[in-house]
mmCIF file of C-alpha atoms in Angstrom:
data_model
loop_
_atom_site.group_PDB
_atom_site.id
_atom_site.type_symbol
_atom_site.label_atom_id
_atom_site.label_comp_id
_atom_site.label_asym_id
_atom_site.label_seq_id
_atom_site.Cartn_x
_atom_site.Cartn_y
_atom_site.Cartn_z
ATOM 1 C CA MET A 231 55.494 -144.396 34.257
ATOM 2 C CA HIS A 232 57.096 -144.543 37.580
ATOM 3 C CA ALA A 233 60.341 -142.957 37.399
ATOM 4 C CA LYS A 234 63.171 -144.696 39.045
ATOM 5 C CA HIS A 235 65.171 -142.688 41.405
ATOM 6 C CA PHE A 236 68.662 -143.563 41.187
ATOM 7 C CA GLY A 237 70.808 -142.307 43.975
ATOM 8 C CA GLN A 238 74.101 -142.717 45.331
ATOM 9 C CA LEU A 239 75.196 -143.200 48.926
ATOM 10 C CA ILE A 240 78.493 -141.783 50.142
ATOM 11 C CA VAL A 241 79.904 -143.728 53.147
ATOM 12 C CA GLY A 242 81.727 -141.244 55.355
ATOM 13 C CA LYS A 243 81.235 -137.850 56.943
ATOM 14 C CA ARG A 244 80.014 -135.045 54.810
ATOM 15 C CA HIS A 245 81.827 -131.868 55.429
ATOM 16 C CA ASP A 246 80.322 -128.392 54.730
ATOM 17 C CA GLY A 247 81.820 -125.606 52.835
ATOM 18 C CA ASP A 248 82.890 -125.044 49.291
ATOM 19 C CA VAL A 249 86.505 -126.274 49.459
ATOM 20 C CA LEU A 250 87.408 -129.441 47.860
ATOM 21 C CA TYR A 251 89.536 -130.724 50.632
ATOM 22 C CA GLN A 252 88.987 -129.855 54.320
ATOM 23 C CA ALA A 253 90.784 -130.826 57.385
ATOM 24 C CA MET A 254 88.649 -132.410 60.107
ATOM 25 C CA GLY A 255 89.050 -133.795 63.503
ATOM 26 C CA THR A 256 91.425 -132.693 66.280
ATOM 27 C CA PHE A 257 95.066 -133.354 66.682
ATOM 28 C CA PRO A 258 96.306 -136.000 66.671
ATOM 29 C CA ARG A 259 93.304 -137.586 65.158
ATOM 30 C CA THR A 260 92.947 -135.434 61.988
ATOM 31 C CA ARG A 261 92.063 -136.442 58.473
ATOM 32 C CA LEU A 262 91.572 -134.788 55.222
ATOM 33 C CA ALA A 263 87.870 -134.831 54.138
ATOM 34 C CA PHE A 264 87.037 -134.879 50.424
ATOM 35 C CA ARG A 265 84.027 -133.224 48.965
ATOM 36 C CA LEU A 266 82.568 -135.023 45.792
ATOM 37 C CA MET A 267 81.812 -132.877 42.839
ATOM 38 C CA LEU A 268 79.297 -135.266 41.272
ATOM 39 C CA CYS A 269 75.826 -134.033 40.166
ATOM 40 C CA ASN A 270 73.260 -134.773 42.988
ATOM 41 C CA HIS A 271 70.486 -135.539 40.351
ATOM 42 C CA CYS A 272 67.999 -133.603 42.440
ATOM 43 C CA GLU A 273 64.288 -134.309 42.542
ATOM 44 C CA ASP A 274 63.578 -130.645 41.982
ATOM 45 C CA PRO A 275 66.840 -129.535 40.170
ATOM 46 C CA VAL A 276 67.208 -125.828 39.992
ATOM 47 C CA CYS A 277 69.419 -126.103 36.792
ATOM 48 C CA VAL A 278 66.486 -127.567 34.885
ATOM 49 C CA LYS A 279 64.167 -124.878 36.093
ATOM 50 C CA HIS A 280 66.645 -122.131 35.079
ATOM 51 C CA CYS A 281 67.885 -123.620 31.742
ATOM 52 C CA PRO A 282 66.629 -121.191 29.052
ATOM 53 C CA THR A 283 66.834 -123.991 26.278
ATOM 54 C CA HIS A 284 65.382 -127.013 28.103
ATOM 55 C CA ALA A 285 68.583 -128.614 27.338
ATOM 56 C CA MET A 286 69.067 -129.413 30.960
ATOM 57 C CA HIS A 287 66.141 -131.780 31.732
ATOM 58 C CA LYS A 288 65.142 -134.595 34.031
ATOM 59 C CA ASP A 289 64.903 -137.943 32.466
ATOM 60 C CA ALA A 290 61.348 -139.265 33.088
ATOM 61 C CA GLU A 291 62.349 -142.892 33.103
ATOM 62 C CA THR A 292 65.361 -142.782 35.236
ATOM 63 C CA GLY A 293 65.111 -139.673 37.078
ATOM 64 C CA LEU A 294 68.652 -138.599 36.119
ATOM 65 C CA VAL A 295 69.335 -134.972 35.336
ATOM 66 C CA LEU A 296 70.826 -134.905 31.903
ATOM 67 C CA VAL A 297 71.949 -132.200 29.489
ATOM 68 C CA ASP A 298 71.027 -132.469 25.780
ATOM 69 C CA GLN A 299 74.001 -131.121 24.241
ATOM 70 C CA ASP A 300 72.383 -130.487 20.840
ATOM 71 C CA ARG A 301 70.152 -127.856 22.355
ATOM 72 C CA CYS A 302 72.524 -126.315 24.917
ATOM 73 C CA ILE A 303 73.845 -122.789 23.993
ATOM 74 C CA ALA A 304 76.477 -122.915 26.702
ATOM 75 C CA CYS A 305 75.282 -119.792 28.473
ATOM 76 C CA GLY A 306 76.591 -121.193 31.849
ATOM 77 C CA TYR A 307 73.381 -120.372 33.714
ATOM 78 C CA CYS A 308 73.171 -123.929 35.096
ATOM 79 C CA THR A 309 76.573 -123.487 36.773
ATOM 80 C CA TRP A 310 75.420 -120.214 38.372
ATOM 81 C CA THR A 311 72.301 -121.730 39.688
ATOM 82 C CA CYS A 312 73.408 -125.188 40.664
ATOM 83 C CA PRO A 313 74.203 -125.115 44.492
ATOM 84 C CA TYR A 314 76.639 -127.984 44.075
ATOM 85 C CA GLY A 315 78.787 -126.635 41.040
ATOM 86 C CA ALA A 316 77.953 -129.843 39.084
ATOM 87 C CA PRO A 317 77.707 -128.515 35.615
ATOM 88 C CA SER A 318 80.960 -127.594 33.905
ATOM 89 C CA MET A 319 81.867 -126.115 30.683
ATOM 90 C CA ASP A 320 83.541 -128.145 28.099
ATOM 91 C CA ASP A 321 86.030 -125.540 27.052
ATOM 92 C CA VAL A 322 87.091 -127.502 23.915
ATOM 93 C CA HIS A 323 83.679 -128.076 22.473
ATOM 94 C CA HIS A 324 81.980 -125.112 24.138
ATOM 95 C CA ILE A 325 79.141 -127.032 25.473
ATOM 96 C CA MET A 326 77.894 -127.907 28.883
ATOM 97 C CA SER A 327 78.824 -131.145 30.497
ATOM 98 C CA LYS A 328 77.917 -132.918 33.664
ATOM 99 C CA CYS A 329 77.868 -135.996 35.701
ATOM 100 C CA THR A 330 75.285 -138.489 34.110
ATOM 101 C CA PHE A 331 75.701 -141.302 36.641
ATOM 102 C CA CYS A 332 77.304 -143.152 33.607
ATOM 103 C CA LYS A 333 73.730 -143.756 32.122
ATOM 104 C CA ASP A 334 74.932 -145.972 29.570
ATOM 105 C CA ARG A 335 76.403 -148.324 32.187
ATOM 106 C CA ILE A 336 73.489 -148.166 34.497
ATOM 107 C CA SER A 337 71.129 -148.986 31.559
ATOM 108 C CA GLU A 338 73.118 -152.183 31.205
ATOM 109 C CA GLY A 339 72.706 -152.974 34.789
ATOM 110 C CA GLN A 340 76.313 -151.824 35.789
ATOM 111 C CA THR A 341 77.254 -149.350 38.337
ATOM 112 C CA PRO A 342 78.690 -145.974 37.482
ATOM 113 C CA PHE A 343 82.495 -145.844 37.021
ATOM 114 C CA CYS A 344 83.071 -143.871 40.306
ATOM 115 C CA ALA A 345 81.367 -146.392 42.401
ATOM 116 C CA GLU A 346 82.987 -149.252 40.469
ATOM 117 C CA ALA A 347 86.441 -147.842 40.882
ATOM 118 C CA CYS A 348 86.269 -146.601 44.507
ATOM 119 C CA PRO A 349 88.931 -148.787 46.280
ATOM 120 C CA ALA A 350 87.230 -148.500 49.601
ATOM 121 C CA ASN A 351 83.674 -149.211 48.351
ATOM 122 C CA ALA A 352 82.757 -145.838 49.852
ATOM 123 C CA ARG A 353 80.326 -145.158 47.124
ATOM 124 C CA VAL A 354 77.188 -147.125 47.024
ATOM 125 C CA PHE A 355 74.860 -146.934 44.009
ATOM 126 C CA GLY A 356 71.240 -148.070 43.680
ATOM 127 C CA ASP A 357 67.565 -147.287 43.109
ATOM 128 C CA LEU A 358 66.309 -145.559 46.268
ATOM 129 C CA ASN A 359 62.789 -146.561 45.328
ATOM 130 C CA ASP A 360 63.753 -150.202 45.852
ATOM 131 C CA PRO A 361 63.698 -150.908 49.692
ATOM 132 C CA GLU A 362 65.919 -153.956 48.830
ATOM 133 C CA SER A 363 68.635 -152.054 47.129
ATOM 134 C CA GLU A 364 71.955 -151.573 49.009
ATOM 135 C CA PRO A 365 71.750 -147.795 49.446
ATOM 136 C CA SER A 366 68.113 -148.114 50.752
ATOM 137 C CA LYS A 367 69.249 -150.674 53.259
ATOM 138 C CA LEU A 368 72.147 -148.494 54.304
ATOM 139 C CA LEU A 369 69.821 -145.493 54.796
ATOM 140 C CA GLN A 370 67.574 -147.581 56.913
ATOM 141 C CA GLN A 371 70.535 -148.569 59.059
ATOM 142 C CA LYS A 372 72.282 -145.219 59.277
ATOM 143 C CA LYS A 373 71.066 -141.603 59.185
ATOM 144 C CA GLY A 374 71.849 -140.264 55.778
ATOM 145 C CA VAL A 375 72.113 -136.648 55.189
ATOM 146 C CA GLN A 376 71.903 -134.620 51.903
ATOM 147 C CA TYR A 377 74.306 -131.853 50.864
ATOM 148 C CA LEU A 378 72.898 -128.420 51.189
ATOM 149 C CA PRO A 379 69.320 -129.566 51.838
ATOM 150 C CA GLU A 380 68.315 -126.009 52.516
ATOM 151 C CA MET A 381 68.455 -125.301 48.882
ATOM 152 C CA GLY A 382 65.274 -127.255 48.388
ATOM 153 C CA THR A 383 66.419 -129.213 45.499
ATOM 154 C CA ASN A 384 66.156 -132.659 47.304
ATOM 155 C CA PRO A 385 69.299 -134.174 46.081
ATOM 156 C CA SER A 386 69.449 -137.954 45.463
ATOM 157 C CA VAL A 387 72.922 -138.237 47.018
ATOM 158 C CA TYR A 388 73.109 -139.100 50.535
ATOM 159 C CA TYR A 389 76.123 -139.110 52.881
ATOM 160 C CA VAL A 390 76.203 -141.574 55.912
ATOM 161 C CA MET B 297 87.867 -114.233 35.464
ATOM 162 C CA ILE B 298 86.892 -110.744 34.293
ATOM 163 C CA LEU B 299 87.440 -111.690 30.787
ATOM 164 C CA HIS B 300 84.954 -114.642 31.396
ATOM 165 C CA VAL B 301 82.184 -112.397 32.470
ATOM 166 C CA LEU B 302 83.007 -109.409 30.194
ATOM 167 C CA PRO B 303 80.489 -110.209 27.443
ATOM 168 C CA LEU B 304 77.706 -110.285 30.186
ATOM 169 C CA LEU B 305 79.108 -107.128 31.765
ATOM 170 C CA VAL B 306 78.885 -105.530 28.260
ATOM 171 C CA PHE B 307 75.287 -106.761 27.828
ATOM 172 C CA THR B 308 74.219 -105.431 31.309
ATOM 173 C CA THR B 309 76.003 -102.191 30.878
ATOM 174 C CA PHE B 310 74.882 -101.174 27.402
ATOM 175 C CA ALA B 311 71.346 -102.700 27.399
ATOM 176 C CA GLY B 312 70.867 -101.168 30.955
ATOM 177 C CA PHE B 313 72.045 -97.837 29.340
ATOM 178 C CA ALA B 314 69.527 -98.137 26.652
ATOM 179 C CA ALA B 315 66.730 -99.145 28.761
ATOM 180 C CA GLY B 316 67.384 -96.875 31.580
ATOM 181 C CA ALA B 317 67.864 -93.885 29.380
ATOM 182 C CA TYR B 318 64.817 -94.675 27.351
ATOM 183 C CA ALA B 319 62.545 -95.106 30.499
ATOM 184 C CA VAL B 320 63.912 -92.162 32.333
ATOM 185 C CA ASP B 321 63.587 -89.984 29.364
ATOM 186 C CA ALA B 322 60.074 -91.030 28.984
ATOM 187 C CA VAL B 323 59.277 -90.078 32.517
ATOM 188 C CA CYS B 324 61.392 -87.039 32.902
ATOM 189 C CA GLY B 325 61.502 -85.625 29.347
ATOM 190 C CA ASN B 326 58.640 -83.502 29.950
ATOM 191 C CA GLY B 327 57.744 -83.437 26.155
ATOM 192 C CA ARG B 328 60.687 -81.443 25.205
ATOM 193 C CA GLU B 329 61.300 -80.969 21.515
ATOM 194 C CA ALA B 330 64.727 -81.818 20.148
ATOM 195 C CA LYS B 331 66.127 -80.498 16.995
ATOM 196 C CA THR B 332 66.897 -84.066 15.929
ATOM 197 C CA PRO B 333 64.276 -86.233 17.659
ATOM 198 C CA TRP B 334 65.583 -89.327 15.790
ATOM 199 C CA LEU B 335 69.028 -88.962 17.476
ATOM 200 C CA PHE B 336 67.942 -90.311 20.875
ATOM 201 C CA PRO B 337 66.361 -93.515 19.778
ATOM 202 C CA LEU B 338 69.195 -94.073 17.421
ATOM 203 C CA VAL B 339 71.650 -93.989 20.201
ATOM 204 C CA CYS B 340 69.439 -96.151 22.304
ATOM 205 C CA VAL B 341 69.128 -98.699 19.517
ATOM 206 C CA VAL B 342 73.017 -98.671 18.873
ATOM 207 C CA LEU B 343 73.623 -99.290 22.720
ATOM 208 C CA LEU B 344 71.031 -102.052 22.779
ATOM 209 C CA GLY B 345 72.655 -103.621 19.771
ATOM 210 C CA ILE B 346 76.091 -103.555 21.411
ATOM 211 C CA GLY B 347 74.628 -105.253 24.458
ATOM 212 C CA LEU B 348 73.000 -107.792 22.504
ATOM 213 C CA CYS B 349 76.375 -108.477 20.659
ATOM 214 C CA GLY B 350 77.833 -108.956 24.158
ATOM 215 C CA THR B 351 75.144 -111.650 24.854
ATOM 216 C CA LEU B 352 76.130 -113.443 21.660
ATOM 217 C CA ALA B 353 79.748 -113.275 22.707
ATOM 218 C CA HIS B 354 78.917 -114.860 26.127
ATOM 219 C CA LEU B 355 77.365 -117.910 24.560
ATOM 220 C CA GLY B 356 79.543 -120.818 23.811
ATOM 221 C CA GLN B 357 77.064 -121.686 20.922
ATOM 222 C CA PRO B 358 76.053 -118.340 19.562
ATOM 223 C CA LEU B 359 74.381 -119.655 16.425
ATOM 224 C CA ARG B 360 71.834 -121.537 18.635
ATOM 225 C CA PHE B 361 70.769 -118.415 20.349
ATOM 226 C CA MET B 362 67.267 -118.870 19.432
ATOM 227 C CA ASN B 363 67.153 -121.947 21.688
ATOM 228 C CA GLY B 364 67.667 -119.539 24.594
ATOM 229 C CA MET B 365 64.121 -118.257 24.500
ATOM 230 C CA ALA B 366 62.369 -121.717 24.883
ATOM 231 C CA ASN B 367 61.838 -121.552 28.649
ATOM 232 C CA PRO B 368 59.810 -118.639 29.858
ATOM 233 C CA ALA B 369 60.659 -119.550 33.610
ATOM 234 C CA SER B 370 64.278 -118.813 32.819
ATOM 235 C CA GLY B 371 65.880 -115.437 33.757
ATOM 236 C CA ILE B 372 67.901 -115.459 30.573
ATOM 237 C CA SER B 373 64.816 -116.012 28.437
ATOM 238 C CA GLN B 374 63.006 -113.249 30.196
ATOM 239 C CA GLU B 375 65.842 -110.940 29.553
ATOM 240 C CA SER B 376 65.618 -111.904 25.950
ATOM 241 C CA TYR B 377 61.973 -111.209 25.705
ATOM 242 C CA TRP B 378 62.312 -107.802 27.266
ATOM 243 C CA ALA B 379 65.380 -106.907 25.271
ATOM 244 C CA ILE B 380 63.448 -107.716 21.950
ATOM 245 C CA ALA B 381 60.304 -105.896 23.114
ATOM 246 C CA LEU B 382 62.471 -102.886 23.982
ATOM 247 C CA GLY B 383 64.250 -103.069 20.587
ATOM 248 C CA ILE B 384 61.025 -103.107 18.809
ATOM 249 C CA VAL B 385 59.691 -100.025 20.647
ATOM 250 C CA ILE B 386 62.987 -98.142 20.027
ATOM 251 C CA VAL B 387 63.138 -99.127 16.300
ATOM 252 C CA VAL B 388 59.338 -98.045 15.819
ATOM 253 C CA ASP B 389 60.189 -94.874 17.749
ATOM 254 C CA LEU B 390 63.173 -94.208 15.534
ATOM 255 C CA VAL B 391 61.143 -94.735 12.309
ATOM 256 C CA ILE B 392 58.399 -92.431 13.534
ATOM 257 C CA SER B 393 60.924 -89.835 14.693
ATOM 258 C CA TRP B 394 62.754 -89.980 11.372
ATOM 259 C CA HIS B 395 59.588 -89.146 9.545
ATOM 260 C CA GLY B 396 58.919 -86.331 11.825
ATOM 261 C CA GLY B 397 56.023 -88.022 13.623
ATOM 262 C CA ARG B 398 55.406 -87.940 17.489
ATOM 263 C CA ALA B 399 57.758 -90.148 19.339
ATOM 264 C CA LEU B 400 56.664 -93.426 21.178
ATOM 265 C CA ARG B 401 59.261 -92.618 23.781
ATOM 266 C CA GLN B 402 56.807 -92.149 26.627
ATOM 267 C CA VAL B 403 55.060 -95.597 26.095
ATOM 268 C CA GLY B 404 57.806 -97.485 27.708
ATOM 269 C CA GLY B 405 58.144 -95.284 30.830
ATOM 270 C CA GLU B 406 54.454 -94.572 31.261
ATOM 271 C CA ASP B 407 53.274 -98.176 31.381
ATOM 272 C CA GLY B 408 55.349 -98.649 34.591
ATOM 273 C CA CYS B 409 54.137 -95.965 36.735
ATOM 274 C CA GLY B 410 51.373 -94.070 34.776
ATOM 275 C CA CYS B 411 48.722 -96.425 35.932
ATOM 276 C CA ARG B 412 49.286 -95.435 39.582
ATOM 277 C CA ALA B 413 47.702 -92.086 38.976
ATOM 278 C CA CYS B 414 45.127 -92.952 36.302
ATOM 279 C CA PRO B 415 41.827 -93.289 38.298
ATOM 280 C CA GLY B 416 41.158 -89.509 38.023
ATOM 281 C CA VAL B 417 42.183 -89.220 34.200
ATOM 282 C CA TYR B 418 40.087 -92.258 33.213
ATOM 283 C CA GLN B 419 37.067 -89.894 33.605
ATOM 284 C CA ARG B 420 38.236 -87.761 30.829
ATOM 285 C CA GLY B 421 37.683 -90.383 28.292
ATOM 286 C CA HIS B 422 40.946 -89.913 26.392
ATOM 287 C CA CYS B 423 42.646 -92.706 24.604
ATOM 288 C CA PRO B 424 44.707 -95.116 26.739
ATOM 289 C CA LEU B 425 48.144 -93.709 25.635
ATOM 290 C CA ARG B 426 47.097 -90.153 26.656
ATOM 291 C CA VAL B 427 45.614 -91.545 29.825
ATOM 292 C CA LEU B 428 48.898 -93.088 30.543
ATOM 293 C CA ARG B 429 50.815 -90.078 29.713
ATOM 294 C CA ASP B 430 48.640 -87.785 31.740
ATOM 295 C CA GLY B 431 49.006 -90.270 34.692
ATOM 296 C CA CYS B 432 52.642 -90.400 34.256
ATOM 297 C CA ARG B 433 52.860 -86.552 34.340
ATOM 298 C CA ARG B 434 50.784 -86.465 37.441
ATOM 299 C CA VAL B 435 52.961 -88.968 39.140
ATOM 300 C CA ARG B 436 56.045 -87.086 38.168
ATOM 301 C CA ASN B 437 54.673 -83.678 39.055
ATOM 302 C CA SER B 438 53.693 -84.964 42.477
ATOM 303 C CA GLY B 439 57.199 -86.006 42.869
ATOM 304 C CA PHE B 440 55.966 -89.439 44.023
ATOM 305 C CA VAL B 441 58.286 -91.482 41.725
ATOM 306 C CA PHE B 442 61.324 -89.575 41.280
ATOM 307 C CA ALA B 443 61.132 -86.377 43.629
ATOM 308 C CA LEU B 444 62.789 -84.467 40.763
ATOM 309 C CA PRO B 445 63.638 -81.025 40.402
ATOM 310 C CA PRO B 446 62.100 -79.378 37.239
ATOM 311 C CA PRO B 447 63.036 -80.988 33.978
ATOM 312 C CA LYS B 448 65.526 -79.222 31.576
ATOM 313 C CA THR B 449 67.903 -78.861 34.311
ATOM 314 C CA ARG B 450 71.195 -80.485 34.924
ATOM 315 C CA TRP B 451 69.423 -83.050 37.063
ATOM 316 C CA ALA B 452 67.174 -84.050 34.430
ATOM 317 C CA ALA B 453 69.991 -84.423 32.088
ATOM 318 C CA ARG B 454 71.631 -86.732 34.480
ATOM 319 C CA MET B 455 68.627 -88.917 35.123
ATOM 320 C CA PRO B 456 69.411 -91.416 32.426
ATOM 321 C CA PHE B 457 72.447 -92.373 34.396
ATOM 322 C CA ALA B 458 70.284 -92.958 37.427
ATOM 323 C CA GLY B 459 68.132 -95.043 35.357
ATOM 324 C CA PHE B 460 70.948 -97.009 33.933
ATOM 325 C CA CYS B 461 72.133 -97.750 37.557
ATOM 326 C CA PHE B 462 68.675 -98.845 38.424
ATOM 327 C CA ALA B 463 68.539 -101.084 35.471
ATOM 328 C CA VAL B 464 71.890 -102.722 36.182
ATOM 329 C CA VAL B 465 71.226 -103.166 39.805
ATOM 330 C CA ASN B 466 67.933 -104.855 39.151
ATOM 331 C CA SER B 467 68.806 -106.861 36.138
ATOM 332 C CA ARG B 468 68.183 -110.548 36.734
ATOM 333 C CA ASN B 469 71.749 -111.589 36.326
ATOM 334 C CA SER B 470 72.820 -109.044 38.915
ATOM 335 C CA ARG B 471 70.243 -110.168 41.425
ATOM 336 C CA LEU B 472 71.244 -113.695 40.868
ATOM 337 C CA ALA B 473 74.866 -113.003 41.329
ATOM 338 C CA ARG B 474 74.183 -111.140 44.622
ATOM 339 C CA THR B 475 72.162 -114.069 45.780
ATOM 340 C CA ARG B 476 74.838 -116.442 44.934
ATOM 341 C CA ALA B 477 77.444 -114.184 46.663
ATOM 342 C CA ILE B 478 75.269 -114.080 49.875
ATOM 343 C CA THR B 479 74.327 -117.762 49.852
ATOM 344 C CA TYR B 480 77.428 -119.422 48.698
ATOM 345 C CA SER B 481 81.117 -118.788 48.801
ATOM 346 C CA SER B 482 82.256 -117.150 45.562
ATOM 347 C CA CYS B 483 84.876 -119.813 45.025
ATOM 348 C CA HIS B 484 82.105 -122.515 44.798
ATOM 349 C CA ASN B 485 82.408 -122.932 41.103
ATOM 350 C CA LEU B 486 86.084 -122.233 40.679
ATOM 351 C CA ILE B 487 87.025 -125.620 41.914
ATOM 352 C CA PRO B 488 88.381 -127.456 38.640
#
């Protein structure tokens, strides 16, 4: 079965570093850049490789990186290994949690909440394997870059 | 933050103590006979037990700890395998020592470095364990591995601490933490 490769395109400059907000530009044209904390749903996710329980897995049908919370032992190894800091511990239920690209919504043909709610339409969501999808067209028009590509995980989120 | 990693610190420290002390005693013990040979494996198994309790305390779902051995490619799973194997060796050693038999203590340390000096002793046709033990002694006596002063000295008594340090520094978690510290900023995952 050919796995879909859902990806998201972020319109705007990517900024490096590990801080959530970062000042960019030169005075007087300065602005505050915002780094997204969403999961990059990598092609070769390091969290899946290092999860001791196989709870963190890559869905064969959609290509999404998901966590099976019934198997997870909440060791936190995925947060150590993920270069993007995507998995986060649910301190109430003591279980690992992460961005799922709102898989229930996309299975119904809708877009994730973050893309739906963005007032500037700065987030574009779609199937990167489909050349007619909106993110594929944007990637053809503009040069998209991945965040931390040197980590070798081939993330599915691009910044243009 | 320190409280968050305290269970892991307990595991690394105490399991490292047990593994390091056991391995170094196997290499540097020089076959000394203790009055209470069961005491050393007993202390080691207690240290390892405390360390494993630290592992359980680290898990958010400790009752599912068996799931943590499902992926052999994971560092945590590998640590589990080695800790269990070490625990089995120590328990067997404890039982044998308790009954006055010859301790298995040298097995763990010899399998690592004994084979490096084995070609000569293979010709003697001894059993594999004896070959390993002789090889280990050759390595040790040549000073190739530890360049040690003679056993039964203060140095020899302190070598378990060196083994502990070696085990801690080379533990998988420690290496991963160092890699992360070098590669990323330490505040990477502290962003809420």
